[in-house]
PDB file of C-alpha atoms in Angstrom:
ATOM      1  CA  UNK F 402     -29.652  -6.755 -13.480  1.00  0.00           C
ATOM      2  CA  UNK F 403     -30.384 -10.465 -13.743  1.00  0.00           C
ATOM      3  CA  UNK F 404     -27.029 -11.843 -12.669  1.00  0.00           C
ATOM      4  CA  UNK F 405     -25.984 -14.800 -10.559  1.00  0.00           C
ATOM      5  CA  UNK F 406     -24.569 -12.607  -7.799  1.00  0.00           C
ATOM      6  CA  UNK F 407     -27.714 -10.515  -7.414  1.00  0.00           C
ATOM      7  CA  UNK F 408     -28.747 -12.219  -4.160  1.00  0.00           C
ATOM      8  CA  UNK F 409     -25.767 -10.370  -2.640  1.00  0.00           C
ATOM      9  CA  UNK F 410     -26.130  -7.004  -4.393  1.00  0.00           C
ATOM     10  CA  UNK F 411     -29.825  -6.594  -5.174  1.00  0.00           C
ATOM     11  CA  UNK F 412     -31.947  -3.684  -3.978  1.00  0.00           C
ATOM     12  CA  UNK F 413     -32.116  -3.368  -0.219  1.00  0.00           C
ATOM     13  CA  UNK F 414     -28.690  -4.944   0.223  1.00  0.00           C
ATOM     14  CA  UNK F 415     -25.603  -3.236   1.644  1.00  0.00           C
ATOM     15  CA  UNK F 416     -22.316  -3.430  -0.242  1.00  0.00           C
ATOM     16  CA  UNK F 417     -18.999  -2.289   1.256  1.00  0.00           C
ATOM     17  CA  UNK F 418     -16.231  -1.160  -1.116  1.00  0.00           C
ATOM     18  CA  UNK F 419     -12.717  -1.117   0.362  1.00  0.00           C
ATOM     19  CA  UNK F 420     -10.205   1.100  -1.461  1.00  0.00           C
ATOM     20  CA  UNK F 421      -6.740   2.456  -0.771  1.00  0.00           C
ATOM     21  CA  UNK F 422      -6.794   6.090  -1.946  1.00  0.00           C
ATOM     22  CA  UNK F 423      -9.262   8.808  -2.927  1.00  0.00           C
ATOM     23  CA  UNK F 424     -10.133   8.397  -6.644  1.00  0.00           C
ATOM     24  CA  UNK F 425      -9.665   4.591  -6.583  1.00  0.00           C
ATOM     25  CA  UNK F 426     -13.362   4.182  -5.835  1.00  0.00           C
ATOM     26  CA  UNK F 427     -14.252   5.985  -9.076  1.00  0.00           C
ATOM     27  CA  UNK F 428     -11.402   4.777 -11.270  1.00  0.00           C
ATOM     28  CA  UNK F 429     -11.855   1.106 -10.421  1.00  0.00           C
ATOM     29  CA  UNK F 430     -15.501   0.804  -9.474  1.00  0.00           C
ATOM     30  CA  UNK F 431     -17.372   4.057 -10.067  1.00  0.00           C
ATOM     31  CA  UNK F 432     -19.806   2.643 -12.622  1.00  0.00           C
ATOM     32  CA  UNK F 433     -20.631  -0.329 -10.399  1.00  0.00           C
ATOM     33  CA  UNK F 434     -21.153   1.907  -7.360  1.00  0.00           C
ATOM     34  CA  UNK F 435     -23.508   4.140  -9.343  1.00  0.00           C
ATOM     35  CA  UNK F 436     -25.377   1.126 -10.758  1.00  0.00           C
ATOM     36  CA  UNK F 437     -25.870  -0.446  -7.353  1.00  0.00           C
ATOM     37  CA  UNK F 438     -26.945   2.808  -5.719  1.00  0.00           C
ATOM     38  CA  UNK F 439     -29.404   3.538  -8.521  1.00  0.00           C
ATOM     39  CA  UNK F 440     -30.949   0.083  -8.112  1.00  0.00           C
ATOM     40  CA  UNK F 441     -31.576   0.563  -4.401  1.00  0.00           C
ATOM     41  CA  UNK F 442     -28.495  -0.957  -2.809  1.00  0.00           C
ATOM     42  CA  UNK F 443     -26.860   0.876   0.090  1.00  0.00           C
ATOM     43  CA  UNK F 444     -23.245   1.491  -0.882  1.00  0.00           C
ATOM     44  CA  UNK F 445     -20.666   2.102   1.839  1.00  0.00           C
ATOM     45  CA  UNK F 446     -17.031   3.036   1.136  1.00  0.00           C
ATOM     46  CA  UNK F 447     -13.978   2.718   3.357  1.00  0.00           C
ATOM     47  CA  UNK F 448     -10.766   4.383   2.180  1.00  0.00           C
ATOM     48  CA  UNK F 449      -7.384   3.634   3.746  1.00  0.00           C
ATOM     49  CA  UNK F 450      -5.317   6.753   3.027  1.00  0.00           C
ATOM     50  CA  UNK F 451      -5.747  10.358   1.932  1.00  0.00           C
ATOM     51  CA  UNK F 452      -3.498   9.821  -1.081  1.00  0.00           C
ATOM     52  CA  UNK F 453      -0.807  12.053   0.372  1.00  0.00           C
ATOM     53  CA  UNK F 454       1.740  11.001  -2.235  1.00  0.00           C
ATOM     54  CA  UNK F 455      -0.473  11.395  -5.265  1.00  0.00           C
ATOM     55  CA  UNK F 456       1.019  13.362  -8.151  1.00  0.00           C
ATOM     56  CA  UNK F 457      -0.805  16.626  -8.789  1.00  0.00           C
ATOM     57  CA  UNK F 458      -1.758  17.722 -12.291  1.00  0.00           C
ATOM     58  CA  UNK F 459      -0.361  20.935 -13.731  1.00  0.00           C
ATOM     59  CA  UNK F 460      -2.543  23.938 -13.096  1.00  0.00           C
ATOM     60  CA  UNK F 461      -3.941  25.898 -10.144  1.00  0.00           C
ATOM     61  CA  UNK F 462      -3.741  22.920  -7.752  1.00  0.00           C
ATOM     62  CA  UNK F 463      -0.094  22.157  -8.476  1.00  0.00           C
ATOM     63  CA  UNK F 464       1.039  24.077  -5.391  1.00  0.00           C
ATOM     64  CA  UNK F 465      -0.559  21.349  -3.236  1.00  0.00           C
ATOM     65  CA  UNK F 466       2.016  18.776  -4.334  1.00  0.00           C
ATOM     66  CA  UNK F 467       4.098  17.507  -1.441  1.00  0.00           C
ATOM     67  CA  UNK F 468       2.261  19.610   1.149  1.00  0.00           C
ATOM     68  CA  UNK F 469       0.069  18.683   4.087  1.00  0.00           C
ATOM     69  CA  UNK F 470      -2.763  20.556   2.400  1.00  0.00           C
ATOM     70  CA  UNK F 471      -2.996  17.920  -0.316  1.00  0.00           C
ATOM     71  CA  UNK F 472      -4.451  15.366   2.118  1.00  0.00           C
ATOM     72  CA  UNK F 473      -7.296  17.625   3.245  1.00  0.00           C
ATOM     73  CA  UNK F 474      -7.975  18.670  -0.339  1.00  0.00           C
ATOM     74  CA  UNK F 475      -8.253  15.064  -1.428  1.00  0.00           C
ATOM     75  CA  UNK F 476     -10.644  14.404   1.440  1.00  0.00           C
ATOM     76  CA  UNK F 477     -12.921  17.069  -0.045  1.00  0.00           C
ATOM     77  CA  UNK F 478     -12.526  15.627  -3.530  1.00  0.00           C
ATOM     78  CA  UNK F 479     -13.540  12.199  -2.275  1.00  0.00           C
ATOM     79  CA  UNK F 480     -16.595  13.561  -0.495  1.00  0.00           C
ATOM     80  CA  UNK F 481     -17.750  15.239  -3.711  1.00  0.00           C
ATOM     81  CA  UNK F 482     -17.167  12.110  -5.799  1.00  0.00           C
ATOM     82  CA  UNK F 483     -19.116  10.021  -3.285  1.00  0.00           C
ATOM     83  CA  UNK F 484     -22.090  12.361  -3.535  1.00  0.00           C
ATOM     84  CA  UNK F 485     -21.976  12.107  -7.312  1.00  0.00           C
ATOM     85  CA  UNK F 486     -21.854   8.294  -7.318  1.00  0.00           C
ATOM     86  CA  UNK F 487     -24.503   7.819  -4.645  1.00  0.00           C
ATOM     87  CA  UNK F 488     -22.336   6.465  -1.825  1.00  0.00           C
ATOM     88  CA  UNK F 489     -24.413   6.385   1.353  1.00  0.00           C
ATOM     89  CA  UNK F 490     -21.534   6.483   3.867  1.00  0.00           C
ATOM     90  CA  UNK F 491     -17.775   6.925   3.589  1.00  0.00           C
ATOM     91  CA  UNK F 492     -15.244   6.106   6.301  1.00  0.00           C
ATOM     92  CA  UNK F 493     -11.489   6.469   6.769  1.00  0.00           C
ATOM     93  CA  UNK F 494      -9.832   3.230   7.781  1.00  0.00           C
ATOM     94  CA  UNK F 495      -8.277   3.466  11.224  1.00  0.00           C
ATOM     95  CA  UNK F 496     -10.781   6.085  12.423  1.00  0.00           C
ATOM     96  CA  UNK F 497     -13.967   5.061  14.230  1.00  0.00           C
ATOM     97  CA  UNK F 498     -16.160   3.292  13.388  1.00  0.00           C
ATOM     98  CA  UNK F 499     -13.580   1.830  10.975  1.00  0.00           C
ATOM     99  CA  UNK F 500     -11.061   1.144  13.742  1.00  0.00           C
ATOM    100  CA  UNK F 501     -10.409  -1.738  16.073  1.00  0.00           C
ATOM    101  CA  UNK F 502     -11.562  -0.987  19.637  1.00  0.00           C
ATOM    102  CA  UNK F 503      -9.439   1.476  21.595  1.00  0.00           C
ATOM    103  CA  UNK F 504      -7.254   2.505  18.661  1.00  0.00           C
ATOM    104  CA  UNK F 505      -6.935   5.303  16.153  1.00  0.00           C
ATOM    105  CA  UNK F 506      -4.609   5.012  13.168  1.00  0.00           C
ATOM    106  CA  UNK F 507      -3.949   7.373  10.295  1.00  0.00           C
ATOM    107  CA  UNK F 508      -2.719   5.218   7.459  1.00  0.00           C
ATOM    108  CA  UNK F 509      -0.395   6.973   5.029  1.00  0.00           C
ATOM    109  CA  UNK F 510      -0.076   6.590   1.271  1.00  0.00           C
ATOM    110  CA  UNK F 511       2.912   4.326   0.510  1.00  0.00           C
ATOM    111  CA  UNK F 512       3.685   5.803  -2.869  1.00  0.00           C
ATOM    112  CA  UNK F 513       4.814   3.649  -5.790  1.00  0.00           C
ATOM    113  CA  UNK F 514       7.120   3.454  -8.780  1.00  0.00           C
ATOM    114  CA  UNK F 515       6.498   2.084 -12.237  1.00  0.00           C
ATOM    115  CA  UNK F 516       8.207  -1.262 -12.799  1.00  0.00           C
ATOM    116  CA  UNK F 517       7.043  -1.310 -16.402  1.00  0.00           C
ATOM    117  CA  UNK F 518       4.076   0.053 -18.296  1.00  0.00           C
ATOM    118  CA  UNK F 519       0.908  -0.882 -16.449  1.00  0.00           C
ATOM    119  CA  UNK F 520       2.649  -2.448 -13.443  1.00  0.00           C
ATOM    120  CA  UNK F 521       3.539  -0.602 -10.237  1.00  0.00           C
ATOM    121  CA  UNK F 522       5.890  -1.616  -7.462  1.00  0.00           C
ATOM    122  CA  UNK F 523       6.967  -0.293  -4.060  1.00  0.00           C
ATOM    123  CA  UNK F 524       8.454   3.192  -3.912  1.00  0.00           C
ATOM    124  CA  UNK F 525      12.127   3.536  -3.071  1.00  0.00           C
ATOM    125  CA  UNK F 526      11.337   5.759  -0.071  1.00  0.00           C
ATOM    126  CA  UNK F 527       8.447   4.081   1.733  1.00  0.00           C
ATOM    127  CA  UNK F 528       7.847   5.703   5.130  1.00  0.00           C
ATOM    128  CA  UNK F 529       7.516   3.590   8.308  1.00  0.00           C
ATOM    129  CA  UNK F 530       3.853   4.585   8.648  1.00  0.00           C
ATOM    130  CA  UNK F 531       2.944   3.535   5.117  1.00  0.00           C
ATOM    131  CA  UNK F 532      -0.260   1.570   4.666  1.00  0.00           C
ATOM    132  CA  UNK F 533       1.473  -1.194   2.732  1.00  0.00           C
ATOM    133  CA  UNK F 534       3.742  -1.847   5.751  1.00  0.00           C
ATOM    134  CA  UNK F 535       0.969  -1.851   8.339  1.00  0.00           C
ATOM    135  CA  UNK F 536       0.528  -5.223  10.082  1.00  0.00           C
ATOM    136  CA  UNK F 537      -2.016  -7.288   8.202  1.00  0.00           C
ATOM    137  CA  UNK F 538      -3.888  -8.222  11.380  1.00  0.00           C
ATOM    138  CA  UNK F 539      -4.280  -4.566  12.379  1.00  0.00           C
ATOM    139  CA  UNK F 540      -5.631  -3.550   8.977  1.00  0.00           C
ATOM    140  CA  UNK F 541      -7.948  -6.555   8.888  1.00  0.00           C
ATOM    141  CA  UNK F 542      -9.249  -5.810  12.387  1.00  0.00           C
ATOM    142  CA  UNK F 543      -9.993  -2.224  11.390  1.00  0.00           C
ATOM    143  CA  UNK F 544     -11.960  -3.578   8.447  1.00  0.00           C
ATOM    144  CA  UNK F 545     -13.743  -6.021  10.733  1.00  0.00           C
ATOM    145  CA  UNK F 546     -14.839  -3.007  12.786  1.00  0.00           C
ATOM    146  CA  UNK F 547     -16.381  -1.196   9.820  1.00  0.00           C
ATOM    147  CA  UNK F 548     -17.976  -4.430   8.608  1.00  0.00           C
ATOM    148  CA  UNK F 549     -19.566  -4.778  12.034  1.00  0.00           C
ATOM    149  CA  UNK F 550     -20.814  -1.204  11.830  1.00  0.00           C
ATOM    150  CA  UNK F 551     -22.166  -1.295   8.275  1.00  0.00           C
ATOM    151  CA  UNK F 552     -23.377  -4.928   8.218  1.00  0.00           C
ATOM    152  CA  UNK F 553     -22.712  -5.426   4.494  1.00  0.00           C
ATOM    153  CA  UNK F 554     -23.979  -8.379   2.499  1.00  0.00           C
ATOM    154  CA  UNK F 555     -20.818  -8.258   0.394  1.00  0.00           C
ATOM    155  CA  UNK F 556     -17.309  -6.755   0.635  1.00  0.00           C
ATOM    156  CA  UNK F 557     -15.667  -5.686  -2.639  1.00  0.00           C
ATOM    157  CA  UNK F 558     -12.031  -4.731  -3.181  1.00  0.00           C
ATOM    158  CA  UNK F 559      -9.118  -5.239  -5.576  1.00  0.00           C
ATOM    159  CA  UNK F 560      -8.047  -8.511  -7.122  1.00  0.00           C
ATOM    160  CA  UNK F 561      -4.953 -10.414  -6.015  1.00  0.00           C
ATOM    161  CA  UNK F 562      -2.753  -8.167  -8.187  1.00  0.00           C
ATOM    162  CA  UNK F 563      -4.138  -4.977  -6.743  1.00  0.00           C
ATOM    163  CA  UNK F 564      -5.405  -3.925 -10.144  1.00  0.00           C
ATOM    164  CA  UNK F 565      -2.009  -2.775 -11.362  1.00  0.00           C
ATOM    165  CA  UNK F 566       0.307  -3.754  -8.533  1.00  0.00           C
ATOM    166  CA  UNK F 567       0.162  -0.717  -6.241  1.00  0.00           C
ATOM    167  CA  UNK F 568       1.439  -1.907  -2.839  1.00  0.00           C
ATOM    168  CA  UNK F 569      -1.443  -0.205  -1.011  1.00  0.00           C
ATOM    169  CA  UNK F 570      -3.950  -1.999  -3.223  1.00  0.00           C
ATOM    170  CA  UNK F 571      -2.263  -5.310  -2.466  1.00  0.00           C
ATOM    171  CA  UNK F 572      -2.453  -4.671   1.276  1.00  0.00           C
ATOM    172  CA  UNK F 573      -6.135  -3.776   1.031  1.00  0.00           C
ATOM    173  CA  UNK F 574      -6.867  -6.912  -1.000  1.00  0.00           C
ATOM    174  CA  UNK F 575      -5.148  -9.119   1.568  1.00  0.00           C
ATOM    175  CA  UNK F 576      -6.793  -7.432   4.536  1.00  0.00           C
ATOM    176  CA  UNK F 577     -10.264  -7.398   2.969  1.00  0.00           C
ATOM    177  CA  UNK F 578     -10.147 -11.150   2.383  1.00  0.00           C
ATOM    178  CA  UNK F 579      -9.092 -11.781   5.989  1.00  0.00           C
ATOM    179  CA  UNK F 580     -11.664  -9.360   7.408  1.00  0.00           C
ATOM    180  CA  UNK F 581     -14.496 -10.761   5.317  1.00  0.00           C
ATOM    181  CA  UNK F 582     -13.637 -14.293   6.393  1.00  0.00           C
ATOM    182  CA  UNK F 583     -13.451 -13.300  10.064  1.00  0.00           C
ATOM    183  CA  UNK F 584     -16.804 -11.537   9.746  1.00  0.00           C
ATOM    184  CA  UNK F 585     -18.522 -14.306   7.817  1.00  0.00           C
ATOM    185  CA  UNK F 586     -19.274 -12.004   4.884  1.00  0.00           C
ATOM    186  CA  UNK F 587     -18.625 -12.908   1.215  1.00  0.00           C
ATOM    187  CA  UNK F 588     -15.747 -11.148  -0.528  1.00  0.00           C
ATOM    188  CA  UNK F 589     -15.618 -10.305  -4.233  1.00  0.00           C
ATOM    189  CA  UNK F 590     -12.698  -8.962  -6.209  1.00  0.00           C
ATOM    190  CA  UNK F 591     -12.918  -6.428  -9.015  1.00  0.00           C
ATOM    191  CA  UNK F 592     -11.940  -7.665 -12.469  1.00  0.00           C
ATOM    192  CA  UNK F 593     -11.418  -5.284 -15.369  1.00  0.00           C
ATOM    193  CA  UNK F 594     -10.907  -7.713 -18.243  1.00  0.00           C
ATOM    194  CA  UNK F 595     -13.807  -9.794 -19.480  1.00  0.00           C
ATOM    195  CA  UNK F 596     -11.558 -12.715 -20.403  1.00  0.00           C
ATOM    196  CA  UNK F 597     -10.461 -13.088 -16.784  1.00  0.00           C
ATOM    197  CA  UNK F 598     -14.006 -14.134 -15.897  1.00  0.00           C
ATOM    198  CA  UNK F 599     -14.501 -16.820 -18.535  1.00  0.00           C
ATOM    199  CA  UNK F 600     -16.110 -19.210 -18.257  1.00  0.00           C
ATOM    200  CA  UNK F 601     -18.607 -17.385 -16.060  1.00  0.00           C
ATOM    201  CA  UNK F 602     -19.864 -19.415 -13.129  1.00  0.00           C
ATOM    202  CA  UNK F 603     -22.114 -18.684 -10.171  1.00  0.00           C
ATOM    203  CA  UNK F 604     -19.150 -16.964  -8.523  1.00  0.00           C
ATOM    204  CA  UNK F 605     -18.498 -14.482 -11.364  1.00  0.00           C
ATOM    205  CA  UNK F 606     -20.457 -11.703 -13.056  1.00  0.00           C
ATOM    206  CA  UNK F 607     -19.634  -9.195 -15.782  1.00  0.00           C
ATOM    207  CA  UNK F 608     -21.440  -5.836 -15.612  1.00  0.00           C
ATOM    208  CA  UNK F 609     -21.543  -3.958 -18.959  1.00  0.00           C
ATOM    209  CA  UNK F 610     -22.129  -0.442 -17.641  1.00  0.00           C
ATOM    210  CA  UNK F 611     -21.329   1.880 -20.513  1.00  0.00           C
ATOM    211  CA  UNK F 612     -24.528   3.799 -19.774  1.00  0.00           C
ATOM    212  CA  UNK F 613     -22.902   4.972 -16.532  1.00  0.00           C
ATOM    213  CA  UNK F 614     -20.148   6.869 -18.370  1.00  0.00           C
ATOM    214  CA  UNK F 615     -21.600  10.373 -17.726  1.00  0.00           C
ATOM    215  CA  UNK F 616     -21.834   9.863 -13.956  1.00  0.00           C
ATOM    216  CA  UNK F 617     -18.380   8.261 -13.753  1.00  0.00           C
ATOM    217  CA  UNK F 618     -16.908  11.140 -15.745  1.00  0.00           C
ATOM    218  CA  UNK F 619     -18.581  13.616 -13.402  1.00  0.00           C
ATOM    219  CA  UNK F 620     -17.210  11.808 -10.331  1.00  0.00           C
ATOM    220  CA  UNK F 621     -13.727  11.644 -11.846  1.00  0.00           C
ATOM    221  CA  UNK F 622     -13.853  15.385 -12.512  1.00  0.00           C
ATOM    222  CA  UNK F 623     -14.184  15.889  -8.748  1.00  0.00           C
ATOM    223  CA  UNK F 624     -10.672  14.421  -8.365  1.00  0.00           C
ATOM    224  CA  UNK F 625      -9.204  17.405 -10.186  1.00  0.00           C
ATOM    225  CA  UNK F 626      -5.891  17.333  -8.311  1.00  0.00           C
ATOM    226  CA  UNK F 627      -5.089  13.915  -9.795  1.00  0.00           C
ATOM    227  CA  UNK F 628      -6.536  13.794 -13.282  1.00  0.00           C
ATOM    228  CA  UNK F 629      -8.386  15.615 -16.030  1.00  0.00           C
ATOM    229  CA  UNK F 630     -11.481  14.356 -17.827  1.00  0.00           C
ATOM    230  CA  UNK F 631     -11.452  14.774 -21.599  1.00  0.00           C
ATOM    231  CA  UNK F 632     -14.618  13.369 -23.129  1.00  0.00           C
ATOM    232  CA  UNK F 633     -14.593   9.601 -22.698  1.00  0.00           C
ATOM    233  CA  UNK F 634     -10.980   9.575 -21.569  1.00  0.00           C
ATOM    234  CA  UNK F 635      -9.076  10.634 -18.487  1.00  0.00           C
ATOM    235  CA  UNK F 636      -5.644  12.217 -18.500  1.00  0.00           C
ATOM    236  CA  UNK F 637      -3.293  11.442 -15.620  1.00  0.00           C
ATOM    237  CA  UNK F 638      -0.835  13.882 -14.073  1.00  0.00           C
ATOM    238  CA  UNK F 639       1.953  12.534 -16.274  1.00  0.00           C
ATOM    239  CA  UNK F 640      -0.086  13.054 -19.415  1.00  0.00           C
ATOM    240  CA  UNK F 641      -1.019   9.396 -19.895  1.00  0.00           C
ATOM    241  CA  UNK F 642      -4.444   8.893 -21.429  1.00  0.00           C
ATOM    242  CA  UNK F 643      -6.836   6.019 -20.922  1.00  0.00           C
ATOM    243  CA  UNK F 644     -10.484   5.296 -21.552  1.00  0.00           C
ATOM    244  CA  UNK F 645     -12.747   5.819 -18.569  1.00  0.00           C
ATOM    245  CA  UNK F 646     -13.564   2.432 -17.034  1.00  0.00           C
ATOM    246  CA  UNK F 647     -17.234   1.557 -16.958  1.00  0.00           C
ATOM    247  CA  UNK F 648     -17.786  -2.166 -17.439  1.00  0.00           C
ATOM    248  CA  UNK F 649     -16.375  -4.293 -14.640  1.00  0.00           C
ATOM    249  CA  UNK F 650     -16.495  -7.825 -13.307  1.00  0.00           C
ATOM    250  CA  UNK F 651     -16.906  -9.326  -9.852  1.00  0.00           C
ATOM    251  CA  UNK F 652     -15.575 -12.679  -8.757  1.00  0.00           C
ATOM    252  CA  UNK F 653     -16.383 -14.202  -5.382  1.00  0.00           C
ATOM    253  CA  UNK F 654     -13.271 -15.302  -3.504  1.00  0.00           C
ATOM    254  CA  UNK F 655     -14.617 -16.270  -0.079  1.00  0.00           C
ATOM    255  CA  UNK F 656     -17.952 -16.980   1.510  1.00  0.00           C
TER     256      UNK F 656
END
């Protein structure tokens, strides 16, 4: 792992991943989490919501769709995926120690709708308590709290487009940048297309992590309410297929 960003993510370092829903950690960054953990970094994860509005795949878990039980089930799925990937600690944003002093907030999945293939937008029925509508300062201060607790050398979250436009991803991206700046910790965004990182500079790294496919597939399989693993592909609740993401880039956005 001889990369320009290694001073921030080498063995003995702590890296905080900030994600919006259970399964995002594996879908967007599972291979990188596993790589870092295997090389001696301490990986900490903070997740904003329980993915209450996630679509449930057909099968024995389908009855969870739209029920309060889905949230607790997805909590268990996340815990199992974290164990598989090697996450040292996982926190829920808004709950201590990932909460600003004297507060407790349960952020709720905002939902989404497809604007076009590959691009999401806000749902038509966003609830008042939705994460995407939470005040930016409140979300950032909750992240500042978990940064203070975990003392990471680097904070990693989505890029400025939230990966594919999910409003909760966008809110987490915005808040993570603010929180990292307030805490004096570097922030890096996840990039999933090699061309977006060219030309590579000291602030950008591409990690070819195809060798992590088995562990990412195993972690994805823990999120059985949301997707199905089929060899080197995953199948979403709507039947859409895509290759399991392994290789990923990081680009520093603040120091």
